[in-house]
Coordinates of C-alpha atoms in Angstrom, one line a residue:
Chain A
M1042 CA 65.7 93.6 -29.4
A1043 CA 68.0 95.8 -31.4
W1044 CA 71.4 94.5 -32.1
F1045 CA 72.9 97.9 -31.8
R1046 CA 71.6 100.6 -29.5
K1047 CA 72.8 104.1 -29.4
Q1048 CA 74.1 104.9 -26.0
R1049 CA 72.2 108.1 -25.0
S1050 CA 74.0 110.3 -22.6
S1051 CA 71.6 112.1 -20.3
K1052 CA 70.9 115.5 -21.6
R1053 CA 72.5 118.3 -19.7
P1054 CA 69.6 120.5 -18.5
V1055 CA 71.3 123.8 -18.7
G1056 CA 73.8 125.5 -21.1
D1057 CA 77.4 124.5 -21.5
R1058 CA 78.5 127.2 -19.1
E1059 CA 78.3 125.0 -16.1
L1060 CA 81.5 123.9 -14.6
D1061 CA 81.9 120.1 -14.5
T1062 CA 81.9 119.0 -10.9
A1063 CA 83.4 115.6 -11.4
G1064 CA 87.2 115.0 -11.2
K1065 CA 90.2 117.0 -10.3
W1066 CA 90.9 118.3 -13.8
T1067 CA 88.5 119.9 -16.1
K1068 CA 88.6 121.2 -19.6
C1069 CA 87.7 124.8 -20.1
N1070 CA 84.6 125.2 -22.3
H1071 CA 86.1 128.1 -24.1
C1072 CA 89.9 127.7 -24.5
R1073 CA 89.8 123.9 -24.2
E1074 CA 92.8 123.9 -21.9
I1075 CA 93.0 121.3 -19.2
V1076 CA 92.8 123.2 -15.9
Y1077 CA 93.0 122.1 -12.3
R1078 CA 89.5 122.4 -11.1
T1079 CA 90.2 124.0 -7.8
E1080 CA 92.2 126.7 -9.6
I1081 CA 89.0 127.7 -11.4
L1082 CA 87.0 127.6 -8.2
D1083 CA 89.5 129.7 -6.4
N1084 CA 89.3 132.2 -9.2
A1085 CA 85.5 132.8 -8.8
S1086 CA 84.8 130.1 -11.4
V1087 CA 86.7 132.0 -14.0
C1088 CA 89.2 130.1 -16.2
P1089 CA 92.7 131.3 -15.2
K1090 CA 93.9 130.7 -18.8
C1091 CA 91.3 132.6 -20.8
D1092 CA 89.1 134.5 -18.3
Y1093 CA 86.0 132.4 -19.4
H1094 CA 83.3 133.0 -16.9
F1095 CA 81.6 129.7 -15.9
R1096 CA 78.0 130.0 -14.8
I1097 CA 77.6 130.0 -11.0
S1098 CA 74.6 129.6 -8.8
S1099 CA 72.7 132.3 -7.1
L1100 CA 74.0 131.2 -3.7
D1101 CA 77.6 131.3 -4.9
R1102 CA 77.0 134.9 -6.1
L1103 CA 75.6 136.0 -2.8
T1104 CA 78.4 134.3 -1.0
A1105 CA 80.9 136.1 -3.1
L1106 CA 79.3 139.6 -2.9
C1107 CA 77.9 139.8 0.6
D1108 CA 80.2 141.0 3.5
D1109 CA 81.4 137.9 5.5
G1110 CA 79.4 135.8 3.0
E1111 CA 76.2 136.4 5.1
W1112 CA 72.8 137.5 4.1
T1113 CA 69.2 137.2 5.3
E1114 CA 66.8 135.8 2.7
F1115 CA 63.2 137.1 2.5
S1116 CA 60.1 136.0 0.7
S1117 CA 61.6 132.5 0.3
E1118 CA 58.1 131.0 1.0
L1119 CA 56.7 132.2 -2.3
G1120 CA 56.2 129.4 -4.9
P1121 CA 54.8 128.9 -8.3
V1122 CA 51.2 128.0 -9.2
D1123 CA 50.1 126.3 -12.4
S1124 CA 47.1 128.5 -13.0
L1125 CA 46.8 127.7 -16.7
Q1126 CA 47.1 123.9 -16.2
F1127 CA 49.8 124.3 -18.8
R1128 CA 50.9 121.2 -20.6
D1129 CA 53.2 120.7 -23.5
Q1130 CA 55.1 117.4 -23.7
K1131 CA 55.2 117.5 -20.0
R1132 CA 53.0 119.1 -17.3
Y1133 CA 54.2 122.4 -15.9
T1134 CA 53.5 121.0 -12.4
E1135 CA 55.9 118.2 -13.2
R1136 CA 58.6 120.6 -14.4
I1137 CA 58.2 122.7 -11.2
E1138 CA 58.6 119.6 -9.0
Q1139 CA 61.6 118.4 -10.9
Y1140 CA 63.4 121.8 -10.7
Q1141 CA 62.5 122.3 -7.1
E1142 CA 64.0 119.0 -6.3
R1143 CA 67.1 119.6 -8.3
T1144 CA 67.8 123.1 -7.0
G1145 CA 66.3 123.1 -3.6
M1146 CA 64.6 126.4 -4.5
K1147 CA 61.0 127.2 -4.9
D1148 CA 61.5 129.3 -8.0
A1149 CA 64.2 131.1 -10.0
V1150 CA 65.2 134.0 -7.8
V1151 CA 66.7 134.6 -4.3
C1152 CA 65.9 137.8 -2.5
A1153 CA 68.1 138.9 0.4
E1154 CA 69.1 141.7 2.6
A1155 CA 72.9 142.0 3.2
S1156 CA 75.8 144.4 3.4
L1157 CA 78.2 145.0 0.6
G1158 CA 81.3 147.0 1.5
A1159 CA 79.5 147.9 4.7
I1160 CA 76.6 149.4 2.8
P1161 CA 73.2 147.8 3.5
V1162 CA 71.6 146.6 0.3
V1163 CA 68.7 144.6 -1.0
F1164 CA 69.6 141.8 -3.5
A1165 CA 67.6 139.8 -6.0
V1166 CA 69.7 137.1 -7.7
M1167 CA 68.3 134.9 -10.4
E1168 CA 69.0 131.2 -10.6
Y1169 CA 69.5 129.9 -14.1
S1170 CA 69.4 126.2 -13.2
F1171 CA 65.7 126.7 -12.2
M1172 CA 63.9 126.5 -15.6
G1173 CA 66.5 128.7 -17.3
G1174 CA 65.9 131.5 -14.8
S1175 CA 62.6 132.1 -16.5
M1176 CA 60.4 134.9 -15.2
G1177 CA 57.0 133.9 -14.0
S1178 CA 54.7 135.3 -11.4
V1179 CA 57.0 134.4 -8.5
V1180 CA 60.1 136.0 -10.0
G1181 CA 57.9 139.1 -10.8
E1182 CA 56.5 139.2 -7.3
K1183 CA 59.8 138.7 -5.5
I1184 CA 61.7 141.3 -7.5
A1185 CA 58.8 143.8 -7.1
L1186 CA 58.9 143.0 -3.3
A1187 CA 62.7 143.6 -3.3
A1188 CA 62.2 147.0 -5.0
E1189 CA 59.5 147.9 -2.6
R1190 CA 61.7 146.8 0.4
A1191 CA 64.6 148.8 -1.0
A1192 CA 62.4 151.9 -1.2
A1193 CA 60.9 151.4 2.2
T1194 CA 64.3 150.8 3.9
R1195 CA 66.2 153.2 1.7
R1196 CA 68.7 150.6 0.8
P1197 CA 70.1 150.4 -2.8
L1198 CA 68.8 147.5 -4.9
I1199 CA 71.1 145.2 -6.8
V1200 CA 69.5 142.7 -9.2
I1201 CA 71.7 140.1 -10.8
S1202 CA 70.0 138.8 -13.9
C1203 CA 70.5 135.4 -15.5
S1204 CA 67.5 134.4 -17.5
G1205 CA 66.2 133.3 -20.8
G1206 CA 63.2 135.6 -20.4
A1207 CA 59.5 135.2 -19.5
R1208 CA 58.2 131.8 -18.5
M1209 CA 55.9 130.5 -21.3
Q1210 CA 54.1 128.1 -18.9
E1211 CA 52.5 131.0 -17.1
G1212 CA 51.3 132.6 -20.4
A1213 CA 50.4 136.3 -20.4
Q1214 CA 50.8 136.4 -16.6
S1215 CA 54.5 136.1 -17.1
L1216 CA 54.4 138.9 -19.7
M1217 CA 52.7 141.2 -17.2
Q1218 CA 55.5 140.7 -14.7
M1219 CA 57.6 143.0 -16.9
A1220 CA 55.2 145.8 -16.3
K1221 CA 54.8 145.0 -12.6
I1222 CA 58.6 145.0 -11.9
S1223 CA 59.2 148.1 -14.1
A1224 CA 56.5 150.0 -12.2
A1225 CA 58.1 149.0 -8.8
L1226 CA 61.4 150.3 -10.2
A1227 CA 59.8 153.5 -11.3
K1228 CA 58.7 154.1 -7.7
L1229 CA 62.2 153.3 -6.4
R1230 CA 63.6 155.8 -8.9
E1231 CA 61.2 158.5 -7.7
A1232 CA 62.3 157.7 -4.1
G1233 CA 65.9 158.4 -5.1
I1234 CA 67.2 155.0 -4.2
P1235 CA 70.0 153.6 -6.5
F1236 CA 69.3 150.5 -8.5
I1237 CA 72.2 148.6 -10.0
S1238 CA 71.5 146.0 -12.6
V1239 CA 74.1 143.3 -13.1
L1240 CA 73.7 141.3 -16.3
T1241 CA 75.2 137.8 -16.5
D1242 CA 75.2 135.1 -19.2
P1243 CA 72.5 134.9 -20.5
T1244 CA 70.1 137.8 -20.1
T1245 CA 67.5 137.8 -22.8
G1246 CA 63.9 138.4 -23.7
G1247 CA 61.4 140.0 -21.3
V1248 CA 64.0 140.2 -18.5
T1249 CA 66.3 142.4 -20.7
A1250 CA 63.3 144.4 -21.9
S1251 CA 62.3 145.3 -18.4
Y1252 CA 64.4 145.5 -15.2
A1253 CA 67.8 144.3 -16.5
M1254 CA 68.0 147.5 -18.7
L1255 CA 66.6 149.9 -16.1
G1256 CA 69.6 150.2 -13.8
D1257 CA 70.8 153.6 -12.8
I1258 CA 74.0 151.7 -13.6
N1259 CA 74.0 148.6 -15.8
L1260 CA 77.0 146.3 -15.3
A1261 CA 77.7 143.0 -17.1
E1262 CA 80.1 140.2 -16.7
P1263 CA 82.5 139.7 -19.7
G1264 CA 81.2 137.6 -22.7
A1265 CA 77.6 137.4 -21.4
L1266 CA 74.9 137.0 -24.0
I1267 CA 72.5 140.0 -23.6
G1268 CA 69.7 140.8 -25.9
F1269 CA 66.0 140.9 -26.5
A1270 CA 65.6 138.4 -29.4
G1271 CA 67.7 135.3 -29.3
P1272 CA 70.5 135.1 -31.9
R1273 CA 68.8 132.2 -33.8
V1274 CA 65.6 134.2 -34.2
I1275 CA 67.6 137.2 -35.5
E1276 CA 69.5 135.0 -38.0
Q1277 CA 66.2 133.6 -39.3
T1278 CA 64.8 137.1 -39.6
I1279 CA 67.7 138.7 -41.4
R1280 CA 68.7 135.5 -43.2
E1281 CA 72.4 136.2 -42.4
K1282 CA 74.9 134.8 -40.0
L1283 CA 75.5 137.1 -37.1
P1284 CA 79.1 138.3 -36.6
E1285 CA 81.2 136.8 -33.7
G1286 CA 80.6 138.7 -30.5
F1287 CA 77.1 140.0 -31.5
Q1288 CA 74.9 140.5 -28.4
R1289 CA 77.9 139.9 -26.1
S1290 CA 78.6 142.2 -23.2
E1291 CA 81.4 144.0 -25.0
F1292 CA 79.1 144.6 -28.0
L1293 CA 76.5 146.2 -25.7
L1294 CA 79.1 148.3 -24.1
E1295 CA 80.2 149.5 -27.5
H1296 CA 76.6 150.3 -28.4
G1297 CA 76.0 152.3 -25.3
M1298 CA 73.7 149.9 -23.4
L1299 CA 76.0 149.2 -20.5
D1300 CA 78.1 151.4 -18.2
M1301 CA 80.8 148.8 -17.7
V1302 CA 81.9 145.3 -18.3
V1303 CA 83.2 144.0 -15.0
P1304 CA 85.1 140.7 -14.5
R1305 CA 83.6 138.6 -11.8
T1306 CA 86.8 138.9 -9.6
E1307 CA 86.3 142.7 -9.5
M1308 CA 82.6 142.7 -9.2
K1309 CA 82.4 143.3 -5.4
P1310 CA 84.9 146.1 -5.2
T1311 CA 83.3 147.8 -8.2
L1312 CA 79.8 147.5 -6.7
A1313 CA 81.1 148.8 -3.4
K1314 CA 82.8 151.8 -5.1
V1315 CA 79.6 152.7 -7.1
L1316 CA 77.4 152.3 -4.1
R1317 CA 79.6 154.6 -2.0
H1318 CA 79.2 157.3 -4.6
L1319 CA 75.5 156.9 -5.1
T1320 CA 74.6 156.6 -1.5
G1321 CA 76.7 159.7 -0.5
A1322 CA 78.8 157.5 1.8
T1323 CA 81.9 159.2 0.4
K1324 CA 80.9 162.7 1.1
S1325 CA 79.4 162.2 4.6
A1326 CA 82.7 163.3 6.3
P1327 CA 83.2 166.6 4.4
S1328 CA 79.6 167.6 4.4
D1329 CA 79.4 167.1 8.2
A1330 CA 82.4 169.4 8.4
V1331 CA 80.6 172.0 6.3
A1332 CA 77.5 171.7 8.5
A1333 CA 79.6 172.1 11.6
E1334 CA 81.3 175.2 10.1
Q1335 CA 77.9 176.7 9.3
A1336 CA 76.7 176.0 12.7
I1337 CA 79.6 177.9 14.2
S1338 CA 79.3 180.9 12.0
Chain B
M1429 CA 46.0 122.7 -39.0
Y1430 CA 44.7 125.9 -40.5
R1431 CA 47.4 128.4 -41.6
K1432 CA 45.1 131.3 -42.4
A1433 CA 41.7 132.5 -41.4
E1434 CA 40.6 132.4 -45.0
E1435 CA 40.8 128.6 -44.9
F1436 CA 38.0 128.1 -42.4
E1437 CA 36.1 131.1 -43.7
K1438 CA 35.9 129.4 -47.1
P1439 CA 32.3 128.3 -46.7
L1440 CA 31.3 131.9 -46.0
R1441 CA 33.0 133.1 -49.2
E1442 CA 31.2 130.5 -51.2
I1443 CA 27.8 131.5 -49.9
E1444 CA 28.7 135.2 -50.5
E1445 CA 29.6 134.4 -54.1
Q1446 CA 26.3 132.6 -54.6
I1447 CA 24.5 135.6 -53.2
A1448 CA 26.4 138.0 -55.4
E1449 CA 25.7 135.8 -58.5
L1450 CA 22.0 135.6 -57.6
R1451 CA 21.8 139.3 -57.3
R1452 CA 22.8 139.7 -60.9
Y1453 CA 19.6 138.1 -62.0
P1454 CA 16.5 140.3 -62.6
E1455 CA 14.3 140.6 -59.6
S1456 CA 11.7 138.0 -59.1
M1457 CA 9.8 136.3 -56.3
Q1458 CA 11.8 133.1 -56.8
R1459 CA 15.1 135.0 -56.7
D1460 CA 14.2 136.8 -53.5
V1461 CA 13.1 133.6 -51.8
R1462 CA 16.4 132.0 -52.7
L1463 CA 18.3 135.1 -51.6
E1464 CA 16.6 135.1 -48.3
R1465 CA 17.4 131.5 -47.8
L1466 CA 21.1 132.0 -48.7
E1467 CA 21.4 135.0 -46.4
K1468 CA 20.0 133.0 -43.6
K1469 CA 22.4 130.2 -44.4
L1470 CA 25.2 132.8 -44.4
A1471 CA 24.3 134.1 -41.0
E1472 CA 24.0 130.6 -39.6
T1473 CA 27.3 129.5 -41.0
R1474 CA 29.0 132.6 -39.7
D1475 CA 27.6 132.1 -36.3
D1476 CA 28.6 128.5 -36.4
I1477 CA 32.2 129.3 -37.4
Y1478 CA 32.6 132.4 -35.3
G1479 CA 30.8 131.0 -32.3
N1480 CA 33.1 128.1 -32.0
L1481 CA 36.5 129.4 -32.8
S1482 CA 39.4 127.5 -31.3
R1483 CA 42.2 129.5 -29.7
W1484 CA 44.3 128.9 -32.8
Q1485 CA 41.5 130.0 -35.1
T1486 CA 41.1 133.2 -33.0
T1487 CA 44.8 133.8 -33.4
L1488 CA 44.4 133.6 -37.2
V1489 CA 41.3 136.0 -37.0
A1490 CA 43.4 138.4 -35.0
R1491 CA 45.9 138.4 -37.9
H1492 CA 43.2 138.5 -40.6
P1493 CA 44.6 140.5 -43.5
R1494 CA 41.3 142.4 -43.7
R1495 CA 41.0 143.3 -40.1
P1496 CA 40.9 147.0 -39.2
Y1497 CA 44.2 148.5 -38.2
T1498 CA 45.1 151.3 -35.8
L1499 CA 44.7 154.1 -38.4
D1500 CA 41.3 152.7 -39.5
Y1501 CA 40.0 153.0 -36.0
V1502 CA 41.6 156.4 -35.4
A1503 CA 40.0 157.7 -38.7
Q1504 CA 36.6 156.5 -37.6
I1505 CA 36.5 157.4 -33.9
C1506 CA 38.7 160.5 -33.8
T1507 CA 38.5 163.8 -35.5
D1508 CA 41.3 166.3 -36.3
F1509 CA 44.0 163.6 -36.1
V1510 CA 47.4 165.1 -36.5
E1511 CA 50.1 162.4 -37.0
L1512 CA 53.4 163.2 -35.4
H1513 CA 56.6 161.7 -36.5
G1514 CA 60.1 160.7 -35.3
D1515 CA 61.9 159.9 -32.1
R1516 CA 64.3 162.9 -32.5
L1517 CA 67.2 160.5 -32.2
Y1518 CA 67.4 158.3 -35.2
R1519 CA 64.4 158.0 -37.5
D1520 CA 60.7 157.8 -37.9
D1521 CA 59.4 154.2 -37.5
P1522 CA 56.3 153.6 -39.6
A1523 CA 55.5 150.5 -37.6
I1524 CA 54.2 152.8 -34.8
V1525 CA 51.9 155.7 -35.5
S1526 CA 51.3 158.4 -33.0
G1527 CA 49.7 161.8 -32.8
I1528 CA 47.1 164.0 -31.2
A1529 CA 43.4 164.0 -32.0
E1530 CA 40.0 164.8 -30.7
F1531 CA 38.0 162.0 -29.2
A1532 CA 34.6 162.4 -27.5
G1533 CA 35.0 166.1 -27.1
R1534 CA 38.5 166.2 -25.7
S1535 CA 42.1 166.2 -27.0
V1536 CA 43.9 162.9 -26.6
A1537 CA 47.2 161.4 -27.6
V1538 CA 47.0 158.3 -29.8
V1539 CA 49.7 155.6 -30.1
G1540 CA 49.5 152.3 -31.9
Q1541 CA 51.3 149.7 -34.0
Q1542 CA 50.4 149.9 -37.6
K1543 CA 50.3 147.0 -40.0
G1544 CA 50.2 147.3 -43.8
R1545 CA 47.4 146.2 -46.1
N1546 CA 49.2 145.3 -49.3
T1547 CA 52.7 144.1 -49.9
K1548 CA 54.2 147.6 -50.4
Q1549 CA 52.5 148.9 -47.2
K1550 CA 53.4 145.8 -45.3
L1551 CA 57.1 146.3 -46.0
H1552 CA 56.8 150.0 -45.3
R1553 CA 55.2 149.2 -41.9
N1554 CA 57.6 146.3 -41.3
F1555 CA 54.5 144.0 -40.7
G1556 CA 53.7 146.1 -37.6
M1557 CA 57.0 145.1 -35.9
P1558 CA 58.5 148.2 -34.3
N1559 CA 62.2 149.0 -34.0
P1560 CA 63.5 150.8 -30.9
E1561 CA 62.9 154.2 -32.5
G1562 CA 59.2 153.4 -32.7
Y1563 CA 58.9 152.9 -29.0
R1564 CA 61.0 156.0 -28.4
K1565 CA 58.7 158.0 -30.7
A1566 CA 55.7 156.6 -28.7
M1567 CA 57.4 157.7 -25.5
R1568 CA 58.1 161.2 -26.8
I1569 CA 54.4 161.6 -27.7
M1570 CA 53.2 160.1 -24.4
Q1571 CA 55.5 162.4 -22.4
M1572 CA 54.1 165.3 -24.4
A1573 CA 50.6 164.2 -23.5
E1574 CA 51.6 164.1 -19.9
R1575 CA 52.9 167.6 -20.0
F1576 CA 49.7 168.9 -21.6
G1577 CA 47.3 166.8 -19.5
M1578 CA 46.0 164.8 -22.4
P1579 CA 44.6 161.3 -21.9
I1580 CA 46.5 158.6 -23.8
L1581 CA 44.8 156.0 -26.0
T1582 CA 47.0 153.1 -27.3
F1583 CA 46.1 150.5 -29.9
I1584 CA 48.1 147.2 -29.8
D1585 CA 48.5 145.2 -32.9
T1586 CA 51.9 143.6 -33.5
P1587 CA 53.5 140.2 -33.8
G1588 CA 56.2 141.6 -31.6
A1589 CA 59.1 144.0 -31.6
Y1590 CA 61.3 143.5 -34.7
P1591 CA 63.9 140.8 -34.1
G1592 CA 66.6 142.3 -36.3
S1593 CA 70.2 143.1 -35.7
G1594 CA 69.8 146.8 -36.0
A1595 CA 67.0 146.7 -33.4
E1596 CA 69.4 145.0 -31.0
E1597 CA 72.2 147.4 -31.7
R1598 CA 70.0 150.4 -31.0
G1599 CA 68.7 148.8 -27.8
V1600 CA 65.2 147.6 -28.4
A1601 CA 65.1 146.0 -25.0
E1602 CA 66.0 149.3 -23.4
S1603 CA 63.4 151.2 -25.4
I1604 CA 60.6 148.7 -24.2
A1605 CA 61.9 148.8 -20.6
V1606 CA 61.8 152.6 -20.4
S1607 CA 58.3 152.6 -21.9
L1608 CA 57.1 150.2 -19.2
R1609 CA 58.7 152.3 -16.5
E1610 CA 57.5 155.7 -17.7
M1611 CA 54.0 154.6 -18.5
A1612 CA 53.7 153.4 -14.9
R1613 CA 54.1 156.9 -13.6
F1614 CA 52.1 159.1 -16.0
E1615 CA 49.5 161.3 -14.2
V1616 CA 47.0 161.2 -17.2
P1617 CA 44.5 158.5 -17.9
I1618 CA 45.8 155.7 -20.1
I1619 CA 43.6 153.2 -22.0
A1620 CA 45.2 150.4 -23.9
T1621 CA 43.2 148.2 -26.4
V1622 CA 44.5 145.1 -28.1
I1623 CA 42.8 145.4 -31.5
G1624 CA 44.5 142.4 -33.2
E1625 CA 47.7 140.7 -32.2
G1626 CA 49.2 141.4 -28.8
G1627 CA 52.7 139.9 -29.4
S1628 CA 54.7 139.8 -26.2
G1629 CA 57.0 142.6 -24.9
G1630 CA 56.6 144.6 -28.1
A1631 CA 52.9 144.8 -27.4
L1632 CA 53.0 145.4 -23.7
A1633 CA 55.5 148.3 -24.3
I1634 CA 52.4 150.5 -25.0
G1635 CA 50.0 148.5 -22.9
V1636 CA 50.5 149.8 -19.3
G1637 CA 47.0 151.4 -19.0
N1638 CA 44.5 152.2 -16.3
R1639 CA 42.2 150.1 -18.4
V1640 CA 43.3 147.3 -20.7
N1641 CA 40.8 146.2 -23.3
M1642 CA 40.8 143.5 -25.9
F1643 CA 38.7 143.0 -28.9
Q1644 CA 36.6 139.8 -28.8
H1645 CA 38.8 138.0 -31.4
A1646 CA 42.1 139.6 -30.4
V1647 CA 44.9 137.6 -28.8
Y1648 CA 47.5 138.7 -26.3
S1649 CA 50.4 136.4 -25.4
V1650 CA 53.9 136.1 -24.0
I1651 CA 55.0 134.3 -27.1
S1652 CA 53.4 133.3 -30.4
P1653 CA 51.9 129.8 -30.5
E1654 CA 54.3 128.9 -33.4
S1655 CA 57.4 130.0 -31.4
C1656 CA 56.1 128.3 -28.3
S1657 CA 55.5 125.1 -30.2
S1658 CA 59.0 125.3 -31.7
I1659 CA 60.6 125.6 -28.3
L1660 CA 58.4 123.3 -26.1
W1661 CA 57.5 120.7 -28.8
R1662 CA 60.7 121.3 -30.8
D1663 CA 58.4 121.5 -33.9
P1664 CA 56.3 124.5 -35.1
D1665 CA 53.4 122.2 -36.1
H1666 CA 52.0 122.1 -32.6
A1667 CA 50.8 125.7 -32.7
E1668 CA 47.2 124.6 -32.2
E1669 CA 48.1 122.9 -28.9
A1670 CA 50.4 125.7 -27.9
A1671 CA 47.6 128.3 -28.5
D1672 CA 45.3 126.3 -26.1
A1673 CA 48.1 125.9 -23.5
L1674 CA 48.9 129.6 -23.6
R1675 CA 45.3 130.7 -23.1
L1676 CA 45.6 133.8 -25.2
T1677 CA 42.1 134.9 -26.0
A1678 CA 40.2 137.9 -24.6
P1679 CA 37.9 135.8 -22.3
D1680 CA 41.0 133.9 -21.1
L1681 CA 42.8 137.1 -20.2
V1682 CA 39.7 138.5 -18.4
D1683 CA 39.6 135.2 -16.4
L1684 CA 43.2 135.7 -15.4
G1685 CA 42.5 139.2 -14.3
L1686 CA 44.9 140.7 -16.9
V1687 CA 42.2 142.4 -19.1
D1688 CA 39.3 144.6 -18.0
E1689 CA 36.9 144.5 -20.8
V1690 CA 36.2 142.7 -24.0
V1691 CA 35.2 144.9 -26.9
P1692 CA 32.4 143.0 -28.8
E1693 CA 32.9 142.4 -32.5
P1694 CA 30.2 142.1 -35.1
P1695 CA 29.1 138.6 -36.2
G1696 CA 31.9 137.2 -38.3
G1697 CA 34.6 139.4 -36.8
A1698 CA 35.7 143.0 -37.0
H1699 CA 36.7 142.6 -40.6
T1700 CA 33.2 141.7 -41.7
D1701 CA 31.9 145.1 -40.5
P1702 CA 34.7 147.4 -39.5
L1703 CA 32.4 150.3 -38.8
A1704 CA 30.4 148.3 -36.3
A1705 CA 33.6 147.3 -34.6
G1706 CA 34.7 150.9 -34.4
L1707 CA 31.4 151.9 -32.8
G1708 CA 31.9 149.3 -30.1
L1709 CA 35.3 150.6 -29.5
R1710 CA 34.2 154.2 -29.3
E1711 CA 31.5 153.3 -26.8
V1712 CA 33.9 151.5 -24.5
L1713 CA 36.7 154.1 -24.7
E1714 CA 34.3 157.0 -24.1
R1715 CA 32.7 155.4 -21.1
Q1716 CA 36.1 154.5 -19.6
L1717 CA 37.5 157.9 -20.3
N1718 CA 34.6 159.5 -18.5
E1719 CA 35.2 157.2 -15.5
L1720 CA 38.9 157.9 -15.4
G1721 CA 38.3 161.6 -15.8
Q1722 CA 36.7 161.6 -12.3
K1723 CA 40.0 160.5 -10.7
S1724 CA 42.8 162.6 -9.4
A1725 CA 46.3 162.4 -10.9
A1726 CA 47.5 160.6 -7.8
D1727 CA 44.7 158.1 -7.9
L1728 CA 45.4 157.4 -11.6
V1729 CA 49.0 156.6 -10.9
E1730 CA 48.3 154.6 -7.8
D1731 CA 45.4 152.6 -9.4
R1732 CA 47.5 151.7 -12.3
Y1733 CA 50.3 150.6 -10.0
Q1734 CA 48.1 148.4 -7.9
K1735 CA 46.4 147.0 -11.0
F1736 CA 49.7 145.6 -12.5
R1737 CA 51.1 144.9 -9.0
A1738 CA 48.3 142.4 -8.5
M1739 CA 48.9 140.5 -11.7
G1740 CA 50.2 136.9 -11.5
T1741 CA 49.4 133.9 -9.3
I1742 CA 51.6 132.7 -6.5
A1743 CA 51.5 130.3 -3.6
A1744 CA 52.5 131.6 -0.3
G1745 CA 54.1 128.9 1.8

């Protein structure tokens, strides 16, 4: 028996962006101000003092973006397979079970049909709390299915990314999902259906290097980490400290990789506006008038 | 844990040295008998080492400093190669070579990552790690091939896209993503071959082919065993276990349905006899090109789509 034992606090599974769910008051991770928790929640999980965007779940995102907070999920039956019998310090199958139990989801993405600003759309929303939103076969399959459904039903596709990249535990199969999804998006593009990519904190690795960067319009939430290589890897490579704000949304906007940085509270109206333009919903009235005129003459 | 292929190849080098020394002696019956014995021993040792490579050892062979690189194969199997430079946007990236050439009686476009042989070349080629302009150059050449109806041959050999700050600023992720999207829709035959290291997204960026081949001792992985070990074991010294867990060899990828054909290597690996390796490559590429030449443009696009669409394993329900 040791006389002194270090009290180990249980490790928090995901980054520090999570909003503490215990207690009425909480300390903002960014500005360190003490804020009334409901005040943050009422503000779309954005700190009212400093605009820090806490990470939110895929379901909270859908609730916030879909008209009347309603959507119809599809392909929810698809689940992961440990086809490599992958084992590091823990078996992949154990990890899967653990995350499925914790999140109530089968894998790291939710696909749904819904309306946004009265425009029917197809959504794929990634869930960071499921293995860091990592992209394996299921994420690849579901986003490809979402793109194919968007093409078939001629509904715009919105993908909300939140992922550390490809899932190592599925090896090269995960890698190939990048090609699979990009190919499905190429078809969607040929069909003339809009694809809007929304990047949230974090979006890195193979997710950025495939669908997240392929939107007709790329939007990001403020302050999100977005990149291909992780900041630590880059620092090791160039043997320098990266400047503050490197690979954040604002940096990507400045370097021409994003169309807009959109605060979460304005995400829905912005998406609705963009979709109206891209789907021709704004010009339906005048063009009908022109057609009618031509019909008369 | 081995760090370099030279470490487990040491017995071979020793026997080779003995042979070389023996050859310096004047010819005699006794010398010839000993030579014959040594050469037999060399072949046996080689078969023993190369017949039982672990996945980690295969990774080291794939990175072997004497392994043939893209331009070596192009020089051997193509004629009239014209190298084309630059992405027309920023600069020419020497980590990717591209151009047009004649292969098996037809004009083709050639794209591949290029590593350097000595220190100066390595730096020039950035160790085969492309920047975004490399992928954009590759895209420019492939789009040109599409316009002129030329088949595309790609050669994959990279640790990965360069993880530098400039690469991020200039959108390396976007350059890879666009490559994946565009390659999916080209109406010409595309054959991709992993000749050495197939490092993650930076490799796949030129890997969306109607046929995907791997050399026998090449590797293709979502992450390097070292990085995987650092993340999952929190220690880079578990690379050997990580390599096994990742299943990154050519036979592994064939089993997983991700690679079509394994290009055989001469005993002791492609670096022991680069010309034999090149002949094997030429045979496979020519045969596949003939097969793909029978297909219509629409079939080429659809087959390629379905090929990648089917990759991955999922449980329904």
